Short mmCIF file of N, CA, C and O in Angstrom, two decimals:
data_model
loop_
_atom_site.label_atom_id
_atom_site.label_comp_id
_atom_site.label_asym_id
_atom_site.label_seq_id
_atom_site.Cartn_x
_atom_site.Cartn_y
_atom_site.Cartn_z
N UNK A 1 0.69 -1.11 -0.16
CA UNK A 1 -0.06 0.17 0.03
C UNK A 1 0.94 1.34 0.14
O UNK A 1 0.60 2.17 -0.70
N UNK A 2 2.21 1.07 0.80
CA UNK A 2 2.98 2.15 0.94
C UNK A 2 3.40 2.64 -0.48
O UNK A 2 3.67 4.10 -0.95
N UNK A 3 3.99 1.41 -1.26
CA UNK A 3 4.36 1.90 -2.43
C UNK A 3 3.35 2.59 -3.53
O UNK A 3 3.97 3.45 -4.39
N UNK A 4 2.05 2.30 -3.37
CA UNK A 4 1.10 2.61 -4.24
C UNK A 4 0.97 4.28 -3.97
O UNK A 4 0.96 4.94 -5.05
N UNK A 5 0.83 4.23 -2.85
CA UNK A 5 0.78 5.94 -2.47
C UNK A 5 1.80 6.39 -2.84
O UNK A 5 1.54 7.47 -3.68
N UNK A 6 3.18 6.37 -2.67
CA UNK A 6 4.40 6.79 -2.91
C UNK A 6 4.37 7.26 -4.45
O UNK A 6 4.51 8.13 -4.81
N UNK A 7 3.57 5.94 -5.34
CA UNK A 7 3.73 6.55 -6.79
C UNK A 7 2.75 7.19 -7.12
O UNK A 7 3.48 8.36 -7.78
N UNK A 8 1.62 6.94 -6.60
CA UNK A 8 0.31 8.01 -6.76
C UNK A 8 0.76 9.64 -6.63
O UNK A 8 0.59 10.59 -7.39
N UNK A 9 1.24 9.54 -5.47
CA UNK A 9 1.61 10.92 -5.02
C UNK A 9 2.93 11.54 -5.76
O UNK A 9 2.85 12.59 -6.07
N UNK A 10 3.61 10.86 -6.40
CA UNK A 10 5.02 11.27 -7.39
C UNK A 10 4.56 11.43 -8.61
O UNK A 10 4.98 12.73 -8.94
N UNK A 11 3.53 10.88 -8.87
CA UNK A 11 3.23 11.06 -10.41
C UNK A 11 2.07 12.01 -10.37
O UNK A 11 2.29 12.93 -11.58
N UNK A 12 0.99 11.93 -9.42
CA UNK A 12 0.15 13.26 -9.42
C UNK A 12 0.64 14.49 -9.44
O UNK A 12 -0.09 15.54 -9.98
N UNK A 13 1.69 14.88 -8.85
CA UNK A 13 2.38 15.94 -8.75
C UNK A 13 2.69 16.51 -10.09
O UNK A 13 2.64 17.31 -10.51
N UNK A 14 3.39 15.56 -10.96
CA UNK A 14 3.73 16.14 -12.14
C UNK A 14 2.30 15.89 -13.38
O UNK A 14 2.39 17.11 -14.51
N UNK A 15 1.28 15.55 -13.12
CA UNK A 15 0.05 15.92 -13.74
C UNK A 15 -0.02 17.53 -13.37
O UNK A 15 -0.50 18.26 -14.18
N UNK A 16 -0.22 17.59 -12.07
CA UNK A 16 -0.26 19.31 -11.79
C UNK A 16 0.46 20.05 -12.27
O UNK A 16 -0.05 21.13 -12.71
N UNK A 17 1.83 19.62 -12.34
CA UNK A 17 2.77 20.86 -13.14
C UNK A 17 2.41 21.05 -14.55
O UNK A 17 2.50 22.18 -15.00
N UNK A 18 2.22 19.77 -15.26
CA UNK A 18 1.23 19.82 -16.63
C UNK A 18 0.51 20.89 -16.88
O UNK A 18 0.27 21.68 -17.74
N UNK A 19 -0.66 20.74 -16.32
CA UNK A 19 -1.83 21.39 -16.01
C UNK A 19 -1.22 22.88 -15.86
O UNK A 19 -1.89 24.05 -16.34
N UNK A 20 -0.60 23.21 -14.58
CA UNK A 20 -0.43 24.81 -14.54
C UNK A 20 0.80 25.17 -15.54
O UNK A 20 0.20 26.20 -15.51
N UNK A 21 1.67 24.12 -16.39
CA UNK A 21 2.10 25.52 -17.35
C UNK A 21 1.04 25.66 -18.57
O UNK A 21 0.97 26.43 -19.22
N UNK A 22 0.17 24.81 -18.68
CA UNK A 22 -0.73 24.86 -19.70
C UNK A 22 -1.46 26.09 -19.11
O UNK A 22 -2.01 27.43 -19.68
N UNK A 23 -1.87 26.47 -17.96
CA UNK A 23 -2.91 27.36 -17.38
C UNK A 23 -2.10 28.74 -17.37
O UNK A 23 -2.26 29.60 -17.51
N UNK A 24 -0.85 28.46 -17.32
CA UNK A 24 -0.01 29.93 -17.04
C UNK A 24 0.03 30.24 -18.62
O UNK A 24 0.07 31.51 -18.68
N UNK A 25 0.46 29.62 -19.47
CA UNK A 25 0.59 30.24 -21.02
C UNK A 25 -0.94 30.47 -21.01
O UNK A 25 -0.92 31.88 -21.99
N UNK A 26 -1.84 30.06 -21.11
CA UNK A 26 -3.25 30.30 -21.39
C UNK A 26 -3.69 31.88 -20.76
O UNK A 26 -4.20 32.51 -21.34
N UNK A 27 -3.41 31.61 -19.50
CA UNK A 27 -3.76 32.82 -18.73
C UNK A 27 -2.84 34.14 -19.06
O UNK A 27 -3.67 35.27 -19.12
N UNK A 28 -1.94 34.14 -19.59
CA UNK A 28 -0.77 35.11 -19.95
C UNK A 28 -1.22 35.49 -21.16
O UNK A 28 -1.37 36.84 -21.21
N UNK A 29 -1.69 34.65 -21.80
CA UNK A 29 -1.81 35.30 -23.38
C UNK A 29 -3.51 35.77 -23.45
O UNK A 29 -3.15 37.04 -23.80
N UNK A 30 -4.34 35.15 -22.93
CA UNK A 30 -5.23 35.86 -22.35
C UNK A 30 -5.43 37.33 -21.70
O UNK A 30 -5.89 38.00 -22.31
N UNK A 31 -4.50 37.23 -20.66
CA UNK A 31 -4.58 38.67 -20.39
C UNK A 31 -3.83 39.61 -21.06
O UNK A 31 -3.88 40.67 -21.21
N UNK A 32 -2.39 39.62 -21.50
CA UNK A 32 -2.05 40.55 -22.59
C UNK A 32 -2.91 40.50 -23.80
O UNK A 32 -2.49 41.88 -24.22
N UNK A 33 -3.42 39.79 -24.52
CA UNK A 33 -4.15 39.85 -25.54
C UNK A 33 -5.18 40.54 -25.15
O UNK A 33 -5.91 40.85 -26.14
N UNK A 34 -5.91 40.64 -24.21
CA UNK A 34 -7.25 41.18 -23.89
C UNK A 34 -8.31 40.25 -24.47
O UNK A 34 -9.33 40.61 -24.61
N UNK A 35 -8.22 39.35 -24.09
CA UNK A 35 -9.19 38.33 -24.67
C UNK A 35 -10.55 38.27 -23.74
O UNK A 35 -10.12 38.36 -22.78
N UNK A 36 -11.48 37.78 -24.24
CA UNK A 36 -12.95 37.59 -23.39
C UNK A 36 -12.06 36.30 -22.31
O UNK A 36 -11.90 35.13 -23.00
N UNK A 37 -13.04 36.29 -21.17
CA UNK A 37 -12.60 35.03 -20.55
C UNK A 37 -13.47 34.07 -20.93
O UNK A 37 -14.82 33.91 -20.52
N UNK A 38 -13.35 32.79 -21.36
CA UNK A 38 -14.08 31.70 -21.58
C UNK A 38 -14.42 31.05 -20.31
O UNK A 38 -13.62 30.80 -19.45
N UNK A 39 -15.62 30.04 -20.59
CA UNK A 39 -16.22 29.63 -19.53
C UNK A 39 -15.38 27.92 -19.45
O UNK A 39 -15.04 27.58 -17.80
N UNK A 40 -14.66 27.75 -19.98
CA UNK A 40 -14.12 26.16 -19.77
C UNK A 40 -12.60 26.53 -19.22
O UNK A 40 -12.09 25.72 -18.55
N UNK A 41 -12.02 27.93 -19.11
CA UNK A 41 -10.86 28.05 -18.44
C UNK A 41 -11.57 27.91 -16.97
O UNK A 41 -10.76 27.52 -16.00
N UNK A 42 -12.58 28.27 -16.43
CA UNK A 42 -12.92 28.10 -15.01
C UNK A 42 -12.95 26.61 -14.87
O UNK A 42 -12.77 26.17 -13.89
N UNK A 43 -13.27 25.84 -15.79
CA UNK A 43 -13.23 24.17 -15.78
C UNK A 43 -12.01 24.04 -15.55
O UNK A 43 -11.38 23.10 -14.89
N UNK A 44 -10.92 24.51 -16.29
CA UNK A 44 -9.29 23.95 -16.14
C UNK A 44 -8.80 24.61 -14.64
O UNK A 44 -8.05 23.76 -14.43
N UNK A 45 -9.42 25.48 -14.40
CA UNK A 45 -9.17 26.14 -12.89
C UNK A 45 -9.60 25.08 -11.98
O UNK A 45 -8.96 24.67 -10.76
N UNK A 46 -10.70 24.66 -11.91
CA UNK A 46 -11.26 23.87 -11.28
C UNK A 46 -10.49 22.14 -11.35
O UNK A 46 -10.48 21.59 -10.08
N UNK A 47 -10.09 22.07 -12.57
CA UNK A 47 -9.10 20.77 -12.53
C UNK A 47 -7.68 21.06 -12.03
O UNK A 47 -7.31 20.29 -11.44
N UNK A 48 -7.17 22.21 -11.76
CA UNK A 48 -5.97 22.74 -11.50
C UNK A 48 -6.04 22.04 -9.67
O UNK A 48 -4.95 21.49 -9.07
N UNK A 49 -7.27 23.02 -9.44
CA UNK A 49 -7.45 22.71 -8.06
C UNK A 49 -7.66 21.51 -7.54
O UNK A 49 -7.33 20.94 -6.47
N UNK A 50 -8.17 20.45 -8.01
CA UNK A 50 -8.78 19.26 -8.11
C UNK A 50 -7.30 18.55 -7.96
O UNK A 50 -7.40 17.54 -6.93
N UNK A 51 -6.52 18.73 -8.61
CA UNK A 51 -5.31 18.09 -8.76
C UNK A 51 -4.20 18.18 -7.47
O UNK A 51 -3.53 17.58 -6.94
N UNK A 52 -4.54 19.70 -7.15
CA UNK A 52 -3.89 20.05 -6.15
C UNK A 52 -4.46 18.97 -4.48
O UNK A 52 -4.18 18.87 -3.80
N UNK A 53 -5.82 19.02 -4.91
CA UNK A 53 -6.67 18.25 -3.63
C UNK A 53 -6.21 17.29 -3.38
O UNK A 53 -5.91 16.56 -2.42
N UNK A 54 -6.08 16.38 -4.66
CA UNK A 54 -6.07 15.15 -5.04
C UNK A 54 -4.57 14.54 -4.60
O UNK A 54 -4.27 13.69 -3.75
N UNK A 55 -3.31 15.74 -4.85
CA UNK A 55 -2.03 15.46 -4.45
C UNK A 55 -2.26 15.35 -2.64
O UNK A 55 -1.40 14.56 -2.42
N UNK A 56 -2.71 16.62 -2.41
CA UNK A 56 -2.77 16.67 -1.01
C UNK A 56 -3.24 15.49 -0.19
O UNK A 56 -2.61 15.39 1.14
N UNK A 57 -4.13 15.06 -0.68
CA UNK A 57 -5.29 13.97 0.02
C UNK A 57 -4.10 12.44 -0.10
O UNK A 57 -4.04 12.15 0.99
N UNK A 58 -3.60 12.57 -1.10
CA UNK A 58 -2.55 11.03 -1.11
C UNK A 58 -1.58 11.27 -0.06
O UNK A 58 -1.11 10.26 0.40
N UNK A 59 -0.77 12.31 -0.11
CA UNK A 59 0.25 13.24 0.82
C UNK A 59 -0.05 12.99 2.15
O UNK A 59 0.45 12.35 2.74
N UNK A 60 -1.65 13.32 2.27
CA UNK A 60 -1.82 13.34 4.03
C UNK A 60 -2.31 11.96 4.44
O UNK A 60 -1.46 11.35 5.53
N UNK A 61 -2.69 10.96 3.61
CA UNK A 61 -2.63 9.64 3.83
C UNK A 61 -1.34 8.73 4.05
O UNK A 61 -1.02 8.21 4.95
N UNK A 62 -0.84 9.50 3.06
CA UNK A 62 0.72 8.75 3.16
C UNK A 62 1.54 9.40 4.61
O UNK A 62 2.32 8.12 4.76
N UNK A 63 1.60 10.45 4.71
CA UNK A 63 2.16 10.99 5.93
C UNK A 63 1.45 10.18 7.40
O UNK A 63 2.23 9.54 7.58
N UNK A 64 0.42 10.27 7.41
CA UNK A 64 -0.39 9.65 8.59
C UNK A 64 -0.41 8.06 8.75
O UNK A 64 -0.21 7.80 9.77
N UNK A 65 -0.58 7.69 7.49
CA UNK A 65 -0.64 6.34 7.20
C UNK A 65 0.62 5.74 7.23
O UNK A 65 0.75 4.35 8.23
N UNK A 66 1.45 5.94 6.52
CA UNK A 66 2.78 5.24 6.55
C UNK A 66 3.70 5.51 7.36
O UNK A 66 4.38 5.09 8.34
N UNK A 67 3.68 6.82 7.99
CA UNK A 67 4.96 7.33 8.96
C UNK A 67 4.12 6.91 10.33
O UNK A 67 5.46 7.13 11.14
N UNK A 68 2.82 7.24 10.40
CA UNK A 68 2.12 7.32 11.66
C UNK A 68 2.73 8.60 12.52
O UNK A 68 3.20 8.17 13.54
N UNK A 69 2.23 9.51 12.16
CA UNK A 69 2.71 11.30 12.90
C UNK A 69 3.94 10.89 13.13
O UNK A 69 4.65 10.87 13.96
N UNK A 70 4.69 11.02 11.72
CA UNK A 70 6.14 11.01 11.85
C UNK A 70 6.81 11.82 12.34
O UNK A 70 6.36 13.25 12.50
N UNK A 71 8.17 12.12 13.23
CA UNK A 71 8.57 13.28 14.07
C UNK A 71 9.53 14.07 13.39
O UNK A 71 10.53 14.80 13.48
N UNK A 72 9.44 13.33 11.87
CA UNK A 72 10.72 14.00 10.85
C UNK A 72 10.16 15.43 10.37
O UNK A 72 9.25 15.47 9.77
N UNK A 73 10.91 16.17 10.76
CA UNK A 73 10.61 17.89 10.50
C UNK A 73 10.18 17.85 9.25
O UNK A 73 9.13 18.91 8.53
N UNK A 74 11.03 17.63 8.16
CA UNK A 74 10.87 18.21 6.82
C UNK A 74 9.41 17.35 6.35
O UNK A 74 8.77 18.01 5.56
N UNK A 75 9.10 16.36 7.27
CA UNK A 75 7.64 15.85 6.68
C UNK A 75 6.55 16.65 6.97
O UNK A 75 5.76 16.90 5.84
N UNK A 76 6.63 17.15 8.18
CA UNK A 76 5.63 18.20 8.74
C UNK A 76 5.82 19.54 7.88
O UNK A 76 4.57 20.34 7.34
N UNK A 77 7.02 20.04 7.38
CA UNK A 77 7.43 21.07 6.76
C UNK A 77 6.30 21.07 5.17
O UNK A 77 5.88 21.96 4.50
N UNK A 78 6.91 20.25 4.52
CA UNK A 78 6.15 19.70 3.35
C UNK A 78 4.51 19.78 3.44
O UNK A 78 4.00 20.44 2.88
N UNK A 79 4.55 18.87 4.37
CA UNK A 79 2.67 19.04 4.55
C UNK A 79 2.20 20.39 5.15
O UNK A 79 1.07 20.81 4.06
N UNK A 80 3.15 21.56 5.74
CA UNK A 80 2.55 22.38 5.75
C UNK A 80 2.47 23.27 4.53
O UNK A 80 1.52 24.10 3.93
N UNK A 81 3.47 23.49 3.55
CA UNK A 81 3.54 24.05 2.59
C UNK A 81 2.15 23.44 1.45
O UNK A 81 1.85 24.12 0.76
N UNK A 82 2.42 22.15 1.66
CA UNK A 82 1.27 21.72 0.57
C UNK A 82 -0.01 22.07 0.91
O UNK A 82 -1.08 22.36 0.43
N UNK A 83 -0.48 22.15 2.12
CA UNK A 83 -1.54 22.92 2.65
C UNK A 83 -2.15 23.96 2.46
O UNK A 83 -3.09 24.69 2.05
N UNK A 84 -0.79 25.08 2.46
CA UNK A 84 -0.91 26.42 1.70
C UNK A 84 -1.40 26.21 0.51
O UNK A 84 -1.87 27.31 0.16
N UNK A 85 -0.78 25.66 -0.46
CA UNK A 85 -0.60 25.66 -1.72
C UNK A 85 -2.26 25.06 -2.12
O UNK A 85 -2.97 25.66 -2.95
N UNK A 86 -2.87 24.02 -1.36
CA UNK A 86 -4.61 23.95 -1.23
C UNK A 86 -5.03 24.97 -1.15
O UNK A 86 -6.13 25.03 -1.43
N UNK A 87 -4.85 25.78 0.08
CA UNK A 87 -5.49 27.32 0.40
C UNK A 87 -5.65 27.82 -0.72
O UNK A 87 -6.63 28.34 -1.01
N UNK A 88 -4.73 28.21 -0.91
CA UNK A 88 -4.37 29.26 -2.25
C UNK A 88 -5.13 28.56 -3.77
O UNK A 88 -5.48 29.61 -4.41
N UNK A 89 -4.93 27.53 -4.03
CA UNK A 89 -5.65 26.98 -5.03
C UNK A 89 -7.39 27.10 -5.27
O UNK A 89 -7.87 27.15 -6.37
N UNK A 90 -7.66 27.25 -3.75
CA UNK A 90 -9.15 27.38 -3.90
C UNK A 90 -9.65 28.69 -4.00
O UNK A 90 -10.86 29.06 -3.99
N UNK A 91 -8.75 29.53 -3.82
CA UNK A 91 -8.88 31.13 -4.04
C UNK A 91 -9.79 31.47 -5.36
O UNK A 91 -10.91 32.29 -4.87
N UNK A 92 -9.60 31.00 -6.58
CA UNK A 92 -10.30 31.29 -7.37
C UNK A 92 -12.12 30.85 -7.56
O UNK A 92 -12.66 31.39 -8.32
N UNK A 93 -12.49 29.75 -6.59
CA UNK A 93 -13.67 29.33 -6.82
C UNK A 93 -14.35 30.40 -6.10
O UNK A 93 -15.90 30.34 -6.20
N UNK A 94 -13.78 31.47 -5.33
CA UNK A 94 -14.78 32.34 -4.20
C UNK A 94 -15.31 33.48 -5.30
O UNK A 94 -16.15 33.89 -4.89
N UNK A 95 -14.36 33.78 -6.61
CA UNK A 95 -15.09 34.61 -7.56
C UNK A 95 -15.40 34.23 -8.66
O UNK A 95 -15.51 34.95 -9.62
N UNK A 96 -15.60 32.55 -8.48
CA UNK A 96 -16.13 32.25 -10.01
C UNK A 96 -17.05 32.77 -10.67
O UNK A 96 -17.56 32.75 -11.83
N UNK A 97 -18.15 33.12 -9.82
CA UNK A 97 -19.57 33.29 -10.15
C UNK A 97 -19.51 35.02 -10.50
O UNK A 97 -20.45 35.55 -10.68
N UNK A 98 -18.52 35.83 -10.04
CA UNK A 98 -19.00 37.29 -9.79
C UNK A 98 -18.40 37.81 -11.09
O UNK A 98 -17.90 37.33 -11.70
N UNK A 99 -19.32 38.90 -11.13
CA UNK A 99 -18.90 39.67 -12.64
C UNK A 99 -17.57 40.55 -12.10
O UNK A 99 -17.51 41.35 -11.69
N UNK A 100 -16.48 39.88 -12.87
CA UNK A 100 -14.92 40.52 -12.33
C UNK A 100 -14.69 40.78 -14.17
O UNK A 100 -14.80 39.69 -14.95
N UNK A 101 -14.28 41.79 -14.20
CA UNK A 101 -13.64 42.01 -15.88
C UNK A 101 -12.53 40.85 -16.13
O UNK A 101 -12.04 40.26 -15.42
N UNK A 102 -12.79 40.61 -17.38
CA UNK A 102 -11.85 39.64 -17.84
C UNK A 102 -10.18 39.66 -17.80
O UNK A 102 -9.77 38.86 -17.33
N UNK A 103 -9.92 41.14 -17.59
CA UNK A 103 -8.41 41.14 -17.86
C UNK A 103 -8.15 41.06 -16.52
O UNK A 103 -7.14 40.40 -15.75
N UNK A 104 -8.64 41.37 -15.36
CA UNK A 104 -8.40 41.23 -13.78
C UNK A 104 -8.58 39.52 -13.32
O UNK A 104 -8.06 39.15 -12.69
N UNK A 105 -9.36 38.73 -14.33
CA UNK A 105 -9.99 37.70 -13.74
C UNK A 105 -8.44 36.69 -14.60
O UNK A 105 -8.10 36.24 -13.72
N UNK A 106 -8.07 37.08 -15.47
CA UNK A 106 -6.81 36.49 -15.98
C UNK A 106 -5.61 36.74 -15.29
O UNK A 106 -5.01 35.72 -14.75
N UNK A 107 -5.53 37.67 -14.64
CA UNK A 107 -4.38 38.69 -14.04
C UNK A 107 -4.31 37.49 -12.69
O UNK A 107 -3.48 37.27 -12.03
N UNK A 108 -5.79 37.59 -12.13
CA UNK A 108 -5.77 36.84 -10.42
C UNK A 108 -5.70 35.46 -10.63
O UNK A 108 -4.85 35.07 -9.62
N UNK A 109 -6.10 34.96 -11.71
CA UNK A 109 -5.79 33.49 -11.67
C UNK A 109 -4.36 33.40 -12.07
O UNK A 109 -3.81 31.81 -11.41
N UNK A 110 -4.07 33.91 -12.87
CA UNK A 110 -2.58 33.63 -13.16
C UNK A 110 -1.45 33.96 -11.77
O UNK A 110 -0.53 33.24 -11.33
N UNK A 111 -1.86 34.84 -10.96
CA UNK A 111 -1.22 34.95 -9.49
C UNK A 111 -1.53 33.72 -8.78
O UNK A 111 -0.52 33.42 -8.00
N UNK A 112 -2.22 33.18 -8.43
CA UNK A 112 -3.14 31.92 -8.22
C UNK A 112 -2.39 30.78 -8.36
O UNK A 112 -1.54 30.43 -7.75
N UNK A 113 -2.06 30.69 -9.71
CA UNK A 113 -1.59 29.36 -10.07
C UNK A 113 0.13 29.57 -10.06
O UNK A 113 0.71 28.35 -9.71
N UNK A 114 0.37 30.82 -10.26
CA UNK A 114 2.14 30.90 -9.87
C UNK A 114 2.32 31.04 -8.42
O UNK A 114 3.07 30.24 -7.62
N UNK A 115 1.63 31.57 -7.17
CA UNK A 115 1.40 30.97 -6.37
C UNK A 115 1.43 29.79 -5.54
O UNK A 115 2.35 29.28 -4.51
N UNK A 116 0.96 29.11 -6.62
CA UNK A 116 0.61 27.70 -6.24
C UNK A 116 1.49 26.99 -6.33
O UNK A 116 2.24 26.17 -5.75
N UNK A 117 2.28 27.16 -7.65
CA UNK A 117 3.62 26.79 -8.02
C UNK A 117 4.84 26.90 -7.34
O UNK A 117 5.40 26.01 -6.69
N UNK A 118 4.84 28.25 -6.73
CA UNK A 118 5.59 28.58 -5.95
C UNK A 118 5.80 27.93 -4.13
O UNK A 118 6.84 27.27 -3.83
N UNK A 119 4.13 27.84 -3.96
CA UNK A 119 4.46 26.60 -2.76
C UNK A 119 4.76 25.27 -2.50
O UNK A 119 5.47 24.90 -1.89
N UNK A 120 4.54 24.87 -3.66
CA UNK A 120 4.56 23.47 -4.28
C UNK A 120 6.03 23.31 -4.43
O UNK A 120 6.72 22.43 -3.94
N UNK A 121 6.86 24.20 -4.89
CA UNK A 121 8.30 24.05 -5.18
C UNK A 121 9.14 24.11 -3.80
O UNK A 121 9.80 23.56 -3.77
N UNK A 122 8.80 25.27 -3.02
CA UNK A 122 9.34 25.23 -1.70
C UNK A 122 9.05 24.29 -0.51
O UNK A 122 9.90 23.57 -0.26
N UNK A 123 7.72 23.48 -1.20
CA UNK A 123 7.36 22.26 -0.24
C UNK A 123 8.23 21.11 -0.73
O UNK A 123 8.52 20.18 0.14
N UNK A 124 8.40 21.07 -1.97
CA UNK A 124 9.21 19.90 -1.92
C UNK A 124 10.56 20.30 -1.83
O UNK A 124 11.32 19.24 -1.89
N UNK A 125 11.00 21.45 -2.25
CA UNK A 125 12.55 21.84 -1.79
C UNK A 125 13.21 21.24 -0.25
O UNK A 125 14.11 21.25 0.04
N UNK A 126 12.32 21.57 0.55
CA UNK A 126 12.40 21.02 1.96
C UNK A 126 12.51 19.38 2.22
O UNK A 126 12.94 19.25 3.51
N UNK A 127 12.10 18.49 1.19
CA UNK A 127 12.36 16.95 1.38
C UNK A 127 13.70 17.06 1.28
O UNK A 127 14.86 17.61 0.99
N UNK A 128 14.01 15.66 1.67
CA UNK A 128 15.56 15.14 1.74
C UNK A 128 15.74 15.06 0.42
O UNK A 128 14.71 14.46 -0.28
N UNK A 129 16.96 15.28 -0.36
CA UNK A 129 17.40 15.57 -1.46
C UNK A 129 16.88 13.84 -2.66
O UNK A 129 16.61 14.09 -3.31
N UNK A 130 17.06 12.67 -1.98
CA UNK A 130 16.78 11.69 -2.75
C UNK A 130 15.27 11.93 -3.00
O UNK A 130 15.07 11.01 -4.04
N UNK A 131 14.22 12.26 -2.38
CA UNK A 131 12.80 12.31 -2.76
C UNK A 131 12.46 13.66 -3.62
O UNK A 131 11.36 13.67 -3.65
N UNK A 132 13.29 14.39 -3.62
CA UNK A 132 12.56 15.91 -4.12
C UNK A 132 12.22 15.91 -5.33
O UNK A 132 10.64 15.98 -5.45
N UNK A 133 12.65 15.46 -6.54
CA UNK A 133 12.10 16.22 -8.06
C UNK A 133 12.28 14.69 -8.94
O UNK A 133 12.36 14.75 -9.95
N UNK A 134 12.29 13.30 -8.04
CA UNK A 134 11.94 12.23 -8.81
C UNK A 134 10.82 11.80 -9.58
O UNK A 134 10.00 12.14 -8.85
N UNK A 135 11.12 11.02 -10.65
CA UNK A 135 9.72 10.27 -11.00
C UNK A 135 9.92 8.67 -9.73
O UNK A 135 10.77 8.16 -10.42
N UNK A 136 9.02 8.37 -9.17
CA UNK A 136 9.11 7.63 -8.64
C UNK A 136 8.41 6.05 -9.07
O UNK A 136 7.38 6.22 -9.87
N UNK A 137 9.20 5.35 -9.13
CA UNK A 137 8.87 4.13 -9.69
C UNK A 137 9.04 2.95 -8.92
O UNK A 137 10.22 2.46 -8.56
N UNK A 138 7.97 2.20 -8.44
CA UNK A 138 8.10 0.96 -7.66
C UNK A 138 9.07 -0.15 -8.18
O UNK A 138 8.73 -0.48 -9.48
N UNK A 139 9.94 -0.64 -7.41
CA UNK A 139 10.54 -1.97 -7.92
C UNK A 139 10.15 -3.26 -7.69
O UNK A 139 9.38 -3.47 -6.71
#
C-alpha cells in the first residue's frame, strides 16, 4: 500500500505541473491579448484545484498512514506548504460566479497558479534530497 501511495503522490505532482504550465500560458496570453474570458477556463482552473486536492489528500494519507505521525521535521514542513498551496488553489472558486472584468480575472488566476507553484516548489525543496524531484517507480 505504501508503494502505491508513494507512486500516486509522485506522479500526481507531475500532472499538476503539466496543467499549471498550460494554465500559465493560457492565462498570460489571455491577459496580455485582452481576450474575453471563456467558461472552459473555469473548468481548467477547477481541474487544477482538483489536482492540488488529490495530491494533498494522497500525501496526508501517506504521511499519517505510513509514517504514523512521523517526527521527521521536513515531512511536516512539506505538509504545511502543501496545505498552503491547497488553500491558495481554492481562492479562484470564491470569485468564479462574480462579475469581474476579463483582464482582472486572467491576472488574478495567473497569480494564484504562480503562487501555488511557488508553494509546491518550496514544499518539495524542504524534502530530503533523494526524494525531491524524482519520478517514483516502484521496483
